[in-house]
Amino acid sequence: MGRLTTHVLDTHAGMAAGGVRIELHTIVSGATRSIGTYMTADDGRVTHALLEGDAFRRGRYQLTFHIGEYFRGRGIPLPDPAFIEEAIVRIGIADASQHYHVPLLVTPWSHSVYRGG
């Protein structure tokens, strides 16, 4: 069975990013619908799949990573407004039988994402 997972790495500090709030939405006809809100653990990962089994379907999804909130929580001074408050990643699931892993690398000034395994 397929599943959707993620983790966040803080490349500013060179460590896993624990305590990042992530919102997951499905996108249908341009409109978003909330699926859930998650928090990364100390290892930067959400402790379970965001979606799996019958809930994991072919389609478009949006992950919103609240990185400004994360860096403020670590005591990193950010300008007001922050350069990047949220990293919004939109992905397409073509085959729900596969594992889609979405690693996010963040700093207060940048982010990078890729499909992991």
XYZ file of C-alpha atoms in Angstrom:
117
model
C 0.000 0.000 0.000
C 1.084 3.521 -0.721
C 1.553 6.303 1.753
C 2.568 9.939 2.083
C 5.320 10.853 4.556
C 7.525 13.875 5.199
C 10.393 15.177 7.265
C 12.047 18.566 7.747
C 15.756 19.336 8.049
C 17.007 22.666 9.390
C 20.060 23.338 7.210
C 20.619 26.663 9.012
C 21.524 24.775 12.208
C 22.513 21.459 10.592
C 19.914 19.384 12.448
C 16.501 17.789 12.191
C 13.668 20.306 12.585
C 11.463 19.143 15.439
C 8.340 21.129 16.206
C 7.397 22.212 12.674
C 3.639 22.488 12.190
C 2.439 21.068 8.877
C -1.010 21.405 7.354
C -2.165 18.978 4.656
C -4.885 19.834 2.144
C -6.307 18.115 -0.886
C -6.822 20.259 -3.993
C -9.920 19.649 -6.116
C -10.885 22.006 -8.955
C -8.547 24.652 -7.520
C -10.151 24.603 -4.059
C -8.337 23.259 -1.002
C -9.903 21.093 1.692
C -8.139 20.434 4.991
C -7.124 16.857 5.731
C -5.137 17.400 8.914
C -2.489 19.225 10.911
C 0.701 17.498 12.062
C 3.839 18.313 14.053
C 7.340 17.007 13.453
C 9.022 15.102 16.278
C 12.600 15.711 17.472
C 13.927 13.712 14.490
C 12.165 16.090 12.070
C 9.633 13.466 11.031
C 5.925 13.150 11.585
C 5.667 9.929 13.620
C 3.156 8.316 11.239
C 2.137 8.580 7.591
C 0.176 11.699 6.699
C -1.988 9.547 4.447
C -2.085 5.810 3.825
C -4.420 2.980 2.953
C -7.819 3.934 1.552
C -7.290 7.586 2.569
C -4.295 7.873 0.197
C -5.682 8.568 -3.259
C -4.484 9.765 -6.623
C -4.755 13.561 -6.866
C -3.257 16.921 -5.932
C -2.185 17.832 -2.405
C -0.753 20.849 -0.638
C 1.589 20.735 2.344
C 2.062 23.983 4.265
C 5.169 23.993 6.461
C 5.119 26.801 9.050
C 8.834 27.566 9.035
C 8.698 31.173 10.289
C 6.908 29.927 13.405
C 9.546 27.183 13.775
C 12.522 29.577 13.570
C 10.939 32.079 15.970
C 10.419 29.198 18.406
C 14.142 28.467 18.196
C 14.940 32.090 19.038
C 16.171 32.994 15.552
C 15.495 36.703 14.913
C 13.441 37.171 11.747
C 12.511 40.423 10.015
C 8.890 41.549 10.116
C 7.518 40.285 7.856
C 9.663 37.162 7.607
C 11.177 36.471 4.205
C 9.563 33.003 4.221
C 6.724 32.546 6.672
C 5.379 29.347 5.120
C 6.824 26.899 2.637
C 3.909 25.736 0.510
C 4.520 22.582 -1.476
C 1.994 21.293 -4.004
C 2.423 17.729 -5.157
C 0.646 15.325 -7.453
C 0.026 11.688 -6.571
C -0.179 9.686 -9.791
C 0.028 6.183 -8.289
C -1.420 5.718 -4.797
C 0.209 2.291 -4.491
C 3.648 3.942 -4.167
C 5.408 5.609 -1.237
C 5.675 9.367 -1.700
C 8.135 10.935 0.734
C 8.482 14.740 0.809
C 11.677 15.936 2.536
C 11.937 19.694 3.095
C 15.234 21.477 3.781
C 14.799 24.931 5.349
C 16.615 28.059 6.468
C 15.007 31.394 7.367
C 15.761 32.505 3.773
C 15.261 29.410 1.637
C 13.695 26.016 1.220
C 14.173 23.044 -1.032
C 12.005 19.989 -1.541
C 12.292 16.733 -3.464
C 10.631 13.358 -3.736
C 12.459 10.944 -1.485
C 12.053 7.234 -1.093
